[in-house]
XYZ file of C-alpha atoms in Angstrom:
780
model
C 0.000 0.000 0.000
C 1.273 3.482 -0.849
C 0.257 6.564 1.150
C 0.922 10.026 -0.345
C 0.348 13.644 0.675
C -2.673 14.846 -1.267
C -2.467 18.554 -1.772
C -0.523 20.812 -4.098
C 1.515 23.882 -3.391
C 4.145 24.915 -5.908
C 6.364 27.369 -4.084
C 9.046 28.029 -6.637
C 6.725 29.891 -9.010
C 6.388 32.911 -6.679
C 6.908 36.202 -8.592
C 10.040 38.295 -8.273
C 10.747 41.900 -9.127
C 11.203 42.765 -12.800
C 14.932 43.255 -12.378
C 15.423 39.641 -11.152
C 16.684 36.924 -13.483
C 15.212 33.971 -11.547
C 18.428 31.999 -11.818
C 17.985 28.353 -10.792
C 21.601 27.216 -10.937
C 24.405 26.082 -13.160
C 27.853 24.550 -13.473
C 31.040 24.840 -15.568
C 33.465 22.196 -16.847
C 36.038 21.867 -19.659
C 37.407 19.260 -22.058
C 40.999 19.194 -23.382
C 40.955 18.726 -27.194
C 44.735 18.561 -27.589
C 47.326 21.089 -28.746
C 46.407 23.300 -25.744
C 42.857 23.695 -27.040
C 40.066 23.488 -24.454
C 36.301 23.328 -24.948
C 34.708 25.307 -22.099
C 31.085 24.371 -21.269
C 28.814 26.626 -19.174
C 25.338 25.360 -18.236
C 22.844 27.908 -16.876
C 19.307 27.148 -15.587
C 16.509 29.598 -14.923
C 12.701 29.797 -14.372
C 10.630 29.919 -17.541
C 8.721 32.947 -16.213
C 11.853 35.082 -15.923
C 11.310 38.580 -17.310
C 14.938 38.871 -18.462
C 16.273 36.614 -21.282
C 19.401 34.483 -21.111
C 22.619 36.455 -21.528
C 23.313 37.038 -25.200
C 26.273 36.964 -25.114
C 27.673 35.479 -21.894
C 30.917 36.971 -20.553
C 33.346 34.328 -19.309
C 36.670 35.514 -17.914
C 39.937 33.553 -17.804
C 42.464 34.522 -15.131
C 46.098 33.663 -14.667
C 47.499 33.244 -11.140
C 47.366 36.315 -8.870
C 44.181 37.540 -10.558
C 45.732 38.653 -13.857
C 43.068 38.738 -16.571
C 44.152 36.566 -19.486
C 41.071 36.883 -21.690
C 37.328 37.540 -21.583
C 35.386 35.173 -23.798
C 32.256 36.573 -25.407
C 30.100 33.509 -26.000
C 26.908 33.944 -28.021
C 23.654 32.386 -26.884
C 23.207 29.172 -28.894
C 19.560 28.925 -27.905
C 17.894 27.268 -24.956
C 15.626 24.322 -24.248
C 12.884 23.528 -21.779
C 13.925 20.786 -19.411
C 11.548 17.876 -18.850
C 10.830 17.766 -15.086
C 11.055 14.015 -14.648
C 10.310 12.235 -11.363
C 12.029 8.985 -10.462
C 8.728 7.554 -9.188
C 6.452 6.865 -12.217
C 3.397 6.727 -9.968
C 3.653 10.363 -8.896
C 2.281 13.296 -10.854
C 4.423 16.267 -11.777
C 2.798 19.391 -10.271
C 1.350 21.637 -12.995
C 3.217 24.782 -13.977
C 6.717 23.406 -13.383
C 9.044 24.888 -16.002
C 12.832 25.247 -16.136
C 14.948 26.342 -19.104
C 18.561 25.383 -19.868
C 21.141 27.288 -21.926
C 24.471 25.607 -22.763
C 27.263 28.012 -23.747
C 30.380 26.514 -25.375
C 33.650 28.026 -26.556
C 36.995 26.573 -27.706
C 40.069 28.490 -26.628
C 43.818 27.860 -26.733
C 45.491 28.036 -23.332
C 49.239 27.416 -23.268
C 50.492 25.544 -20.188
C 51.523 27.853 -17.332
C 52.526 27.400 -13.719
C 49.522 27.780 -11.437
C 47.010 27.059 -14.197
C 43.945 29.064 -15.157
C 40.673 30.053 -13.390
C 37.552 30.398 -15.546
C 34.479 32.209 -14.170
C 30.975 33.397 -15.065
C 28.704 35.442 -12.762
C 24.978 36.227 -12.838
C 22.340 37.651 -10.534
C 19.717 37.139 -9.187
C 18.150 34.210 -7.348
C 14.496 33.814 -6.326
C 13.613 35.915 -3.301
C 11.506 33.010 -1.963
C 14.549 30.839 -1.245
C 14.324 29.862 2.419
C 17.879 28.761 3.264
C 19.842 31.860 2.157
C 20.317 35.231 3.764
C 18.973 37.972 1.418
C 18.531 35.677 -1.605
C 17.081 38.395 -3.857
C 20.449 40.198 -3.814
C 22.587 37.065 -3.966
C 23.900 36.029 -7.366
C 25.943 33.017 -8.454
C 29.486 32.292 -9.641
C 30.146 29.240 -11.829
C 33.858 28.539 -12.044
C 36.365 25.889 -13.134
C 40.123 25.504 -12.610
C 42.621 24.186 -15.173
C 45.481 22.795 -13.065
C 49.088 23.866 -13.301
C 51.198 22.401 -16.090
C 53.511 21.086 -13.394
C 50.750 18.719 -12.216
C 49.204 17.480 -15.422
C 48.882 18.359 -19.066
C 45.755 18.296 -21.228
C 43.405 17.537 -18.351
C 39.603 17.406 -18.675
C 37.465 18.200 -15.633
C 34.725 15.853 -14.340
C 31.089 16.541 -15.232
C 27.847 15.321 -13.707
C 25.966 12.635 -15.579
C 22.330 13.375 -14.807
C 20.363 16.567 -15.000
C 19.623 17.812 -11.450
C 16.090 17.175 -10.143
C 13.639 20.044 -10.581
C 10.980 18.774 -8.194
C 11.529 16.894 -4.945
C 8.470 15.507 -3.170
C 7.971 16.474 0.456
C 7.648 13.635 2.963
C 9.036 11.187 0.378
C 12.391 9.433 0.313
C 14.930 11.334 -1.800
C 17.283 9.135 -3.824
C 19.087 10.691 -6.786
C 22.092 9.484 -8.759
C 24.336 12.536 -8.610
C 27.382 10.725 -10.002
C 29.803 12.191 -12.542
C 32.222 10.957 -15.191
C 35.786 11.959 -15.914
C 37.193 11.736 -19.473
C 40.648 10.906 -18.086
C 39.416 8.162 -15.779
C 40.618 10.000 -12.677
C 39.337 9.168 -9.193
C 36.229 11.109 -8.159
C 35.104 12.067 -4.634
C 31.643 13.538 -3.948
C 30.621 15.937 -1.195
C 28.110 18.601 -0.305
C 29.624 22.065 -0.637
C 28.713 25.722 -0.313
C 28.081 27.415 -3.688
C 29.630 30.755 -4.550
C 27.809 34.060 -4.674
C 28.566 36.703 -7.285
C 27.149 39.803 -8.942
C 24.202 41.632 -7.377
C 20.963 43.384 -8.292
C 22.830 46.603 -9.184
C 25.382 44.892 -11.494
C 23.690 41.594 -12.402
C 26.027 40.694 -15.349
C 29.640 41.807 -14.689
C 31.895 42.229 -17.731
C 34.386 40.862 -17.088
C 33.531 38.756 -14.059
C 36.034 39.513 -11.254
C 38.980 37.216 -10.394
C 38.995 34.660 -7.566
C 38.721 34.077 -4.678
C 34.915 34.044 -4.629
C 32.763 34.490 -1.548
C 30.506 31.606 -0.541
C 26.766 32.137 -0.150
C 25.547 32.953 3.380
C 23.307 30.239 4.845
C 20.282 31.360 6.836
C 20.213 29.470 10.170
C 19.369 26.738 10.964
C 20.552 25.777 7.476
C 24.257 25.196 6.824
C 26.665 23.130 4.754
C 25.630 19.887 6.434
C 21.922 20.764 6.691
C 21.048 22.355 3.373
C 17.336 21.464 3.106
C 16.421 20.208 6.595
C 14.442 17.006 7.002
C 15.151 13.810 8.875
C 17.493 12.333 8.000
C 19.199 15.364 6.487
C 20.376 15.276 2.909
C 23.773 13.630 2.366
C 25.804 12.213 -0.515
C 27.818 9.030 -0.762
C 31.430 10.174 -1.347
C 32.164 7.146 -3.561
C 28.976 6.571 -5.567
C 27.500 10.075 -5.613
C 24.068 8.816 -4.457
C 22.208 11.763 -2.963
C 19.743 10.751 -0.212
C 17.485 12.406 2.323
C 13.916 12.819 3.537
C 12.700 16.427 3.117
C 9.873 17.456 5.450
C 9.345 21.151 4.694
C 8.028 22.815 1.551
C 10.136 25.545 -0.027
C 12.952 26.503 -2.359
C 16.473 25.618 -1.317
C 19.898 26.319 -2.822
C 21.980 23.131 -2.861
C 25.675 22.713 -3.576
C 27.179 19.388 -4.754
C 30.880 19.039 -5.593
C 32.828 16.331 -7.373
C 36.621 16.460 -6.931
C 39.122 14.901 -9.346
C 42.279 13.113 -8.084
C 45.095 11.476 -10.042
C 47.513 9.341 -8.124
C 46.226 10.964 -4.939
C 46.844 14.501 -6.215
C 43.894 16.908 -6.403
C 43.454 18.364 -9.886
C 40.078 20.101 -10.206
C 36.425 20.033 -9.183
C 32.974 20.648 -10.651
C 30.624 22.646 -8.396
C 26.951 22.200 -9.201
C 24.917 25.108 -7.799
C 21.219 24.335 -8.082
C 17.836 25.195 -6.622
C 15.821 22.292 -5.208
C 12.061 22.917 -5.204
C 10.428 20.801 -2.509
C 6.705 20.556 -3.077
C 3.774 18.213 -2.621
C 3.295 15.503 -5.236
C 0.072 13.732 -6.100
C -0.020 10.013 -6.842
C -1.597 8.949 -10.129
C -3.910 6.534 -8.315
C -4.940 6.706 -4.699
C -7.199 4.389 -2.752
C -9.298 5.741 0.108
C -12.744 5.276 1.632
C -14.967 5.945 4.609
C -18.266 4.631 5.954
C -21.401 6.738 5.774
C -22.467 7.486 9.322
C -19.208 6.125 10.694
C -17.020 7.920 13.203
C -13.262 7.959 12.625
C -11.359 7.086 15.813
C -7.615 6.833 15.190
C -7.308 4.195 12.413
C -10.799 2.748 12.967
C -14.196 3.600 11.468
C -16.825 3.049 14.161
C -20.402 2.223 13.097
C -22.989 2.050 15.859
C -26.571 0.767 15.950
C -26.480 -1.203 12.680
C -24.577 -4.035 10.994
C -25.188 -2.570 7.534
C -22.247 -0.473 6.357
C -22.598 1.852 3.370
C -19.102 2.452 2.004
C -18.133 5.738 0.353
C -15.286 5.307 -2.145
C -12.960 8.345 -2.016
C -10.367 6.966 -4.446
C -9.238 8.823 -7.544
C -7.390 7.882 -10.712
C -9.119 4.492 -10.919
C -12.392 2.952 -12.095
C -11.642 -0.653 -11.139
C -11.999 -1.674 -7.500
C -11.881 -4.766 -5.339
C -13.180 -4.870 -1.763
C -12.446 -7.394 0.974
C -14.589 -6.788 4.079
C -12.405 -8.861 6.395
C -14.859 -11.476 7.645
C -12.796 -14.475 8.696
C -13.696 -17.954 7.588
C -15.519 -16.951 4.392
C -14.485 -15.780 0.933
C -17.787 -14.247 -0.103
C -17.166 -10.986 1.777
C -15.950 -9.228 -1.387
C -17.286 -6.711 -3.889
C -16.247 -4.963 -7.095
C -18.778 -2.146 -6.783
C -17.502 1.363 -6.389
C -19.682 2.144 -3.330
C -20.885 -1.163 -1.901
C -23.227 -1.811 1.039
C -22.219 -4.756 3.196
C -24.053 -6.317 6.162
C -21.577 -7.647 8.685
C -22.592 -10.878 10.439
C -22.062 -9.614 13.992
C -20.512 -6.944 16.110
C -16.721 -6.788 16.135
C -13.717 -5.274 14.377
C -13.094 -6.051 10.690
C -10.063 -5.221 8.537
C -11.536 -3.865 5.293
C -9.257 -3.681 2.230
C -9.837 -1.580 -0.887
C -7.764 -2.144 -4.044
C -7.797 0.598 -6.703
C -6.673 -0.608 -10.158
C -5.438 -3.906 -8.759
C -2.634 -5.547 -10.709
C -1.456 -2.334 -12.385
C 1.995 -0.828 -11.764
C 0.608 2.276 -10.081
C -2.361 0.606 -8.445
C -2.957 1.481 -4.832
C -4.531 -0.129 -1.822
C -5.670 0.943 1.592
C -7.070 -0.844 4.612
C -9.077 0.480 7.515
C -10.600 -1.185 10.525
C -14.392 -1.076 10.659
C -15.871 -1.644 14.100
C -19.535 -2.678 14.357
C -21.254 -1.985 17.702
C -24.857 -1.981 18.909
C -24.552 1.431 20.549
C -26.527 2.931 23.423
C -30.124 3.999 24.092
C -30.016 7.425 25.800
C -32.542 8.536 28.427
C -32.748 10.514 31.680
C -35.209 11.602 34.387
C -35.544 14.892 36.282
C -36.810 15.892 39.755
C -37.779 18.404 41.132
C -38.436 21.171 38.619
C -38.206 24.455 40.519
C -35.853 27.375 39.927
C -33.138 28.187 42.455
C -33.467 24.609 43.712
C -30.941 21.869 42.867
C -32.540 19.744 40.137
C -31.512 16.073 40.143
C -30.715 14.698 36.675
C -30.591 10.894 36.650
C -29.083 9.047 33.694
C -31.411 6.265 32.501
C -29.412 5.314 29.402
C -28.936 1.646 28.466
C -25.741 0.307 26.807
C -26.639 -2.244 24.121
C -23.089 -3.575 24.337
C -20.108 -2.642 26.436
C -20.679 -0.174 29.266
C -21.430 3.526 29.598
C -18.278 5.607 29.847
C -19.092 9.247 29.148
C -21.802 11.845 29.572
C -22.136 15.346 28.156
C -25.032 17.359 29.577
C -26.226 20.668 28.173
C -28.872 22.170 30.437
C -30.082 24.676 27.868
C -29.129 27.711 29.929
C -25.490 27.971 28.860
C -24.131 25.530 31.465
C -22.847 21.974 30.990
C -21.717 18.989 33.051
C -19.943 15.667 32.494
C -21.100 13.722 35.561
C -23.428 10.763 35.120
C -26.070 12.074 37.543
C -25.474 15.805 38.019
C -27.356 18.433 39.977
C -28.073 21.832 38.517
C -29.952 24.866 39.832
C -31.661 27.061 37.238
C -31.590 30.772 38.002
C -34.638 31.512 35.852
C -37.950 29.861 35.184
C -39.111 28.793 31.725
C -38.700 25.946 29.255
C -35.172 24.619 28.719
C -34.117 22.029 26.130
C -31.866 19.677 28.080
C -29.534 17.625 25.875
C -27.645 14.489 26.907
C -24.955 12.835 24.785
C -23.979 9.500 26.326
C -21.178 7.242 25.065
C -20.026 3.711 25.759
C -16.547 2.263 26.022
C -16.473 1.509 22.283
C -17.070 5.148 21.359
C -20.708 4.822 20.339
C -22.866 7.770 21.304
C -26.545 8.407 21.762
C -28.235 11.781 21.974
C -31.538 12.728 23.538
C -33.135 16.133 24.076
C -36.063 16.760 26.399
C -37.909 20.007 27.101
C -37.797 20.801 30.804
C -40.226 23.261 32.384
C -38.651 25.009 35.361
C -41.324 26.569 37.559
C -40.837 29.808 39.462
C -40.475 29.757 43.228
C -42.855 31.941 45.271
C -41.972 35.616 45.055
C -42.231 35.946 48.801
C -41.892 39.220 50.699
C -42.250 38.897 54.480
C -42.003 42.655 54.804
C -39.549 44.922 56.578
C -38.332 44.372 60.112
C -40.673 46.002 62.635
C -40.230 47.762 66.005
C -43.255 47.235 68.325
C -44.398 47.977 71.861
C -44.586 44.946 74.132
C -48.294 45.476 74.783
C -49.235 45.664 71.099
C -50.264 43.037 68.543
C -48.648 43.063 65.085
C -49.764 41.465 61.815
C -47.203 39.496 59.800
C -47.596 39.117 56.040
C -46.536 36.661 53.313
C -47.727 36.188 49.733
C -47.625 34.219 46.436
C -48.416 30.790 47.856
C -51.110 28.232 48.493
C -49.731 27.109 51.852
C -47.799 28.892 54.586
C -45.851 27.755 57.636
C -44.629 30.347 60.167
C -42.152 29.585 62.918
C -41.837 29.923 65.837
C -45.566 29.496 66.434
C -45.544 30.833 70.009
C -47.575 34.005 70.650
C -49.148 33.599 67.182
C -52.846 33.073 66.470
C -52.386 30.677 63.465
C -48.998 29.808 61.850
C -50.699 28.524 58.670
C -52.209 31.898 57.766
C -50.515 34.268 55.307
C -51.229 37.154 57.770
C -51.073 35.847 61.356
C -51.208 38.044 64.482
C -48.315 37.936 66.967
C -47.534 39.647 70.265
C -44.080 38.390 71.272
C -42.778 39.530 74.671
C -39.217 39.706 73.381
C -37.539 40.394 70.064
C -38.236 37.460 67.728
C -37.223 36.439 64.189
C -40.142 34.839 62.314
C -39.504 32.618 59.269
C -42.221 31.739 56.775
C -42.071 28.821 54.323
C -44.313 29.336 51.288
C -45.339 26.648 48.783
C -46.857 27.703 45.453
C -49.179 25.846 43.083
C -46.206 24.104 41.382
C -44.942 22.714 44.669
C -41.966 25.091 44.642
C -40.853 26.411 48.008
C -39.317 29.686 49.149
C -38.514 31.164 52.531
C -38.203 34.639 54.001
C -37.894 36.061 57.485
C -38.801 39.197 59.399
C -37.559 40.485 62.741
C -40.066 41.854 65.293
C -38.080 43.989 67.701
C -39.920 44.425 71.024
C -39.483 47.256 73.530
C -41.274 48.328 76.681
C -39.692 51.764 76.895
C -39.446 54.696 74.519
C -37.070 57.565 75.292
C -37.521 60.795 73.371
C -34.358 62.457 74.777
C -33.826 65.249 72.264
C -30.771 67.536 72.198
C -30.037 70.158 74.837
C -31.272 73.706 74.389
C -29.123 75.553 71.879
C -28.626 78.961 70.321
C -27.868 79.972 66.752
C -27.438 83.062 64.691
C -30.316 84.127 62.546
C -30.106 82.479 59.132
C -28.268 79.413 60.480
C -29.788 75.944 60.936
C -29.427 73.120 63.452
C -30.346 69.435 63.389
C -32.540 68.101 66.177
C -32.565 64.454 67.263
C -34.420 62.066 69.507
C -34.318 58.444 70.711
C -35.431 54.858 69.870
C -38.908 55.230 68.434
C -40.773 54.302 65.265
C -43.018 57.333 64.905
C -42.246 60.976 65.625
C -44.274 64.168 65.733
C -42.628 67.595 66.148
C -44.433 70.860 66.823
C -44.811 73.696 66.110
C -44.576 73.336 62.347
C -42.314 76.415 62.095
C -39.093 76.535 60.073
C -38.703 72.733 60.273
C -38.022 70.537 57.225
C -40.031 67.479 58.396
C -42.180 66.971 61.496
C -42.306 63.161 61.238
C -38.637 62.155 61.328
C -36.308 61.675 64.307
C -33.714 64.234 63.188
C -35.298 67.227 61.457
C -33.428 70.419 60.580
C -34.766 73.776 61.885
C -33.772 77.370 61.100
C -36.066 79.638 63.149
C -35.843 83.406 62.828
C -37.056 83.940 66.405
C -36.423 81.987 69.582
C -38.639 78.858 69.459
C -39.359 75.857 71.723
C -39.945 72.606 69.803
C -41.985 69.716 71.279
C -41.563 66.067 70.166
C -43.642 62.947 70.827
C -41.747 59.670 70.080
C -43.785 56.464 69.984
C -43.593 52.729 69.301
C -47.187 51.611 68.985
C -48.729 52.198 72.404
C -45.394 53.074 74.014
C -44.390 56.727 73.802
C -42.291 59.518 75.363
C -42.000 63.276 74.889
C -39.373 66.016 75.227
C -38.758 69.678 74.371
C -35.842 71.768 73.140
C -35.534 75.562 72.970
C -33.599 77.157 70.117
C -32.522 80.725 70.971
C -31.998 82.967 67.932
C -29.128 85.509 68.182
C -28.870 88.700 66.139
C -25.738 89.587 64.162
C -23.925 92.959 64.500
C -25.079 95.920 62.388
C -22.149 96.410 60.024
C -21.565 99.265 57.536
C -18.343 99.385 55.506
C -18.997 102.958 54.358
C -19.340 104.556 50.931
C -17.167 103.635 47.962
C -14.174 105.939 47.541
C -12.100 107.076 44.549
C -8.340 107.735 44.640
C -5.579 107.978 42.079
C -2.663 105.600 41.914
C -0.239 106.369 44.707
C -2.887 107.923 46.944
C -4.350 106.555 50.179
C -8.009 106.045 51.099
C -9.288 106.088 54.658
C -11.734 103.218 55.231
C -14.207 103.573 58.090
C -16.524 100.681 59.036
C -19.046 100.715 61.877
C -20.404 97.882 63.990
C -19.576 96.358 67.336
C -17.240 93.368 67.378
C -13.990 92.039 66.012
C -12.954 93.163 62.529
C -11.317 91.307 59.684
C -10.848 92.935 56.255
C -10.530 90.663 53.211
C -8.329 90.734 51.266
C -5.701 92.269 53.534
C -3.671 93.536 50.542
C -2.464 97.169 50.676
C -4.163 97.786 54.065
C -2.380 99.367 56.978
C -4.093 96.986 59.441
C -6.818 94.513 58.359
C -8.025 93.993 61.948
C -9.167 97.575 62.748
C -12.378 99.319 61.661
C -10.577 102.210 59.894
C -7.433 101.031 58.071
C -5.669 103.014 55.354
C -5.914 101.483 51.874
C -3.269 102.110 49.205
C -4.169 99.863 46.277
C -2.787 100.612 42.836
C -5.827 99.079 41.116
C -9.550 99.152 41.876
C -10.443 96.636 44.581
C -13.425 95.664 46.734
C -12.780 95.026 50.419
C -15.116 92.957 52.568
C -15.215 93.511 56.285
C -16.315 90.650 58.537
C -17.436 91.657 62.005
C -17.839 89.014 64.717
C -20.034 90.042 67.648
C -19.542 88.821 71.203
C -22.481 86.412 70.785
C -20.607 84.644 67.979
C -22.767 85.941 65.155
C -21.157 87.547 62.166
C -22.076 90.125 59.579
C -20.371 91.304 56.420
C -20.347 94.436 54.297
C -18.102 95.640 51.502
C -16.644 98.831 50.084
C -14.947 99.457 46.750
C -11.840 101.613 46.384
C -11.869 102.920 42.835
C -8.347 103.692 41.605
C -7.863 106.054 38.681
C -4.754 105.918 36.518
C -3.697 109.517 35.976
C 0.076 109.924 35.519
C 1.564 113.430 35.299
C 4.037 115.950 36.657
C 2.480 119.228 37.973
C 5.187 121.800 37.109
C 5.020 125.632 37.625
C 6.068 127.858 34.729
C 8.018 130.403 36.868
C 9.672 130.917 40.276
C 11.336 133.871 42.117
C 14.489 132.867 44.001
C 14.906 136.285 45.748
C 15.121 135.034 49.342
C 11.737 136.396 50.451
C 10.635 132.899 51.482
C 7.971 132.790 48.767
C 8.430 130.668 45.676
C 12.223 130.635 46.162
C 12.677 127.082 44.691
C 11.744 125.396 41.450
C 9.542 122.579 42.752
C 6.847 120.318 41.198
C 4.256 117.782 42.265
C 3.407 114.317 40.945
C 0.244 112.357 40.385
C 0.372 108.583 39.835
C 4.175 108.607 39.841
C 5.820 105.895 41.927
C 9.376 107.169 41.516
C 11.069 110.313 40.132
C 14.236 109.223 38.392
C 15.814 112.538 37.410
C 15.271 116.339 37.179
C 17.464 118.450 34.882
C 17.438 122.197 34.027
C 19.297 123.754 31.053
C 19.908 127.424 30.150
C 19.225 128.732 26.704
C 22.753 127.819 25.555
C 22.171 124.167 26.437
C 24.274 124.231 29.555
C 22.868 122.062 32.398
C 22.602 124.301 35.436
C 20.781 121.858 37.752
C 20.468 118.070 38.133
C 18.716 115.856 40.659
C 19.189 112.139 39.818
C 16.696 110.755 42.328
C 14.227 113.631 42.732
C 14.897 113.923 46.454
C 16.313 117.493 46.542
C 14.167 120.328 47.847
C 14.351 121.937 44.404
C 16.480 124.336 42.359
C 17.360 127.608 44.088
C 18.151 129.430 40.789
C 21.950 129.276 41.123
C 24.723 127.496 39.295
C 27.988 126.729 41.069
C 26.663 128.898 43.943
C 26.342 131.877 41.587
C 22.790 133.227 41.025
C 21.645 132.669 37.468
C 20.329 135.554 35.444
C 16.661 136.034 34.836
C 15.299 134.388 31.756
C 13.785 131.240 30.311
C 15.167 127.794 31.150
C 14.285 124.296 29.914
C 13.486 121.413 32.328
C 13.458 117.629 31.794
C 11.714 115.347 34.307
C 11.523 111.504 34.090
C 9.912 108.947 36.369
C 8.136 105.551 36.715
C 4.354 105.275 37.142
C 2.616 102.832 39.469
C 1.920 100.766 36.356
C 5.730 100.475 35.948
C 5.693 102.552 32.782
C 8.262 105.316 32.132
C 7.025 108.935 31.915
C 8.959 112.020 30.692
C 7.979 115.674 30.654
C 9.762 118.694 29.088
C 8.913 122.374 29.381
C 9.968 126.006 29.801
C 10.635 127.633 33.150
C 10.967 131.397 33.744
C 13.342 132.631 36.455
C 12.284 136.027 37.907
C 13.987 138.165 40.557
């Protein structure tokens, strides 16, 4: 029987950029024709879908030792052929679209014997960018080279050459065996090995002319690939060093660059080698004929087809590539369990396991066969029961399934509300009422399953409300209450008129917790409880008498009661709560009655209302920048001005205010009784900035107008004062404006009468400079 992978993926046809040449590989060898004439052969392989043609011509360089260029051969393109992608296994199909072209360049050239020999090279770029075992394959080219050995070693030598064309397609998950042997015209000894191909050229200069001299850099493997692990797999690819048989077992799809070398020895002396650089395309391969089948209604478990509940098996033939079939249904002791139908139906004689064989195209070279085990079992009959059927109550699910053979081994419950279980007899509580489709899948030890679905009605439990907890007087009766049922059971029953009523009367002497159990029409049960707190004493006990300022509020409070009644109904937010808020405008006494049923108590509280001080901050005032305003507030108490900025004392009733911008001051006055009052005043600040300068003065010593002086308005600082005579001579200067003024003299000599010019500069309270210039008359 042959088993093949059955799907196709041809990786090496991925597109490349238009500048790529899609080089597949190549090799170079030579043949000595005598009289120093050599025939040089260059084989180049590429993808058929390459957008760039074969080189026409190809440039092949010949180098002497030390990299001296001897000659560049210009070899015309002789044409190219499409290579037949043959597979060694005739029963496998070549994947569609596989196409490789081969060009063989040949040239005859005379090379006189020299020491060190000759190196011949050809370079081309680029490789497929989908190659998986190279680093940056799209920019990695190839170098195909050969070496003619030194005349001191041998004369008229021909290099070895590989016999078979390299494989285009290698099948994944199939044994690789390929005859990679070579021949040597001189009969020299050959040794085979895997080797690392050379790189050369790049995407920028894909066809060097001439190709550069040796040495040539090897390609860079992309880890985990390397010289000894070129395509992966297990076992990895290797080559017999004597026979050249290439073997391996590739396990991963992709394109791989492979290097195979054959070295030539004569009398133990190395002469030359042929390096084959080629791209292996590992892909999936389809067999020509494949046998396969299944059983309708059968379940595949490992390598067995399980059929439950019937001995009649309807076979479904999945084979392809064949129209002739033979079946053997594996019944021991008889030879009539056969068929030649494509899709037969066979009734097995009993339960058990049968080895069924299918032959597709029996007797032909590429015929195929397959066997599978078919297991016939009686199966199981699924069933289950349920009790009870109320929400919020654990529902017992009991498996009632019957194994027809074997024993039950697995259960898969789906309760229809999004929850599942795998126990045989689970419990499940439904959080909602309604109809739920409960599904059970039960299996036996053979793997047979049975499925059953039953609708399950989950009834609601009573929506019981026993009411809020209650505070009662010990001499009072209280009525309990329950609902949504057809029967009731209260406990404890002591001090109760009838525990089976929905609304019994109780008069417990002490605090008691009553629990009621309610059963509805569906038989579903629910419980609730209520606490009856009993007291024989009620204490009103409100707050002590208090005082407050008019406009303020205070919260009253009282003791352990259920009902409250406050009076009078004056400036109180609620007269029926234990802790109302009051804000009376006059002194008021409040009265409270606190009760629990027939138990009650009362108390009073007096709230004294205090008056605030009578505060007046005065009229608004206007000043100019740099001036001072006298504030004057009235009212008895302690003062606090806000904000305190630019005030002489913010804690007195009449501070001096010197703001440079308009501002509103608030004054808070606290009276001795703790009440406060507030008023405000605005100081309006004007922004006039000027120097007030006289136009004449009389420095005659009579004590009147003897100095040149001026006044300022809105000026924070006078920076300088200068006076000049009519000839421009400065006769007076005050650099800080602090002098008492000019006395009309210069260097202690009185100046003559006449007109003088003054310059004054300063800084305003807005921090802006201000200058003023004018005429001044000196009179005597």
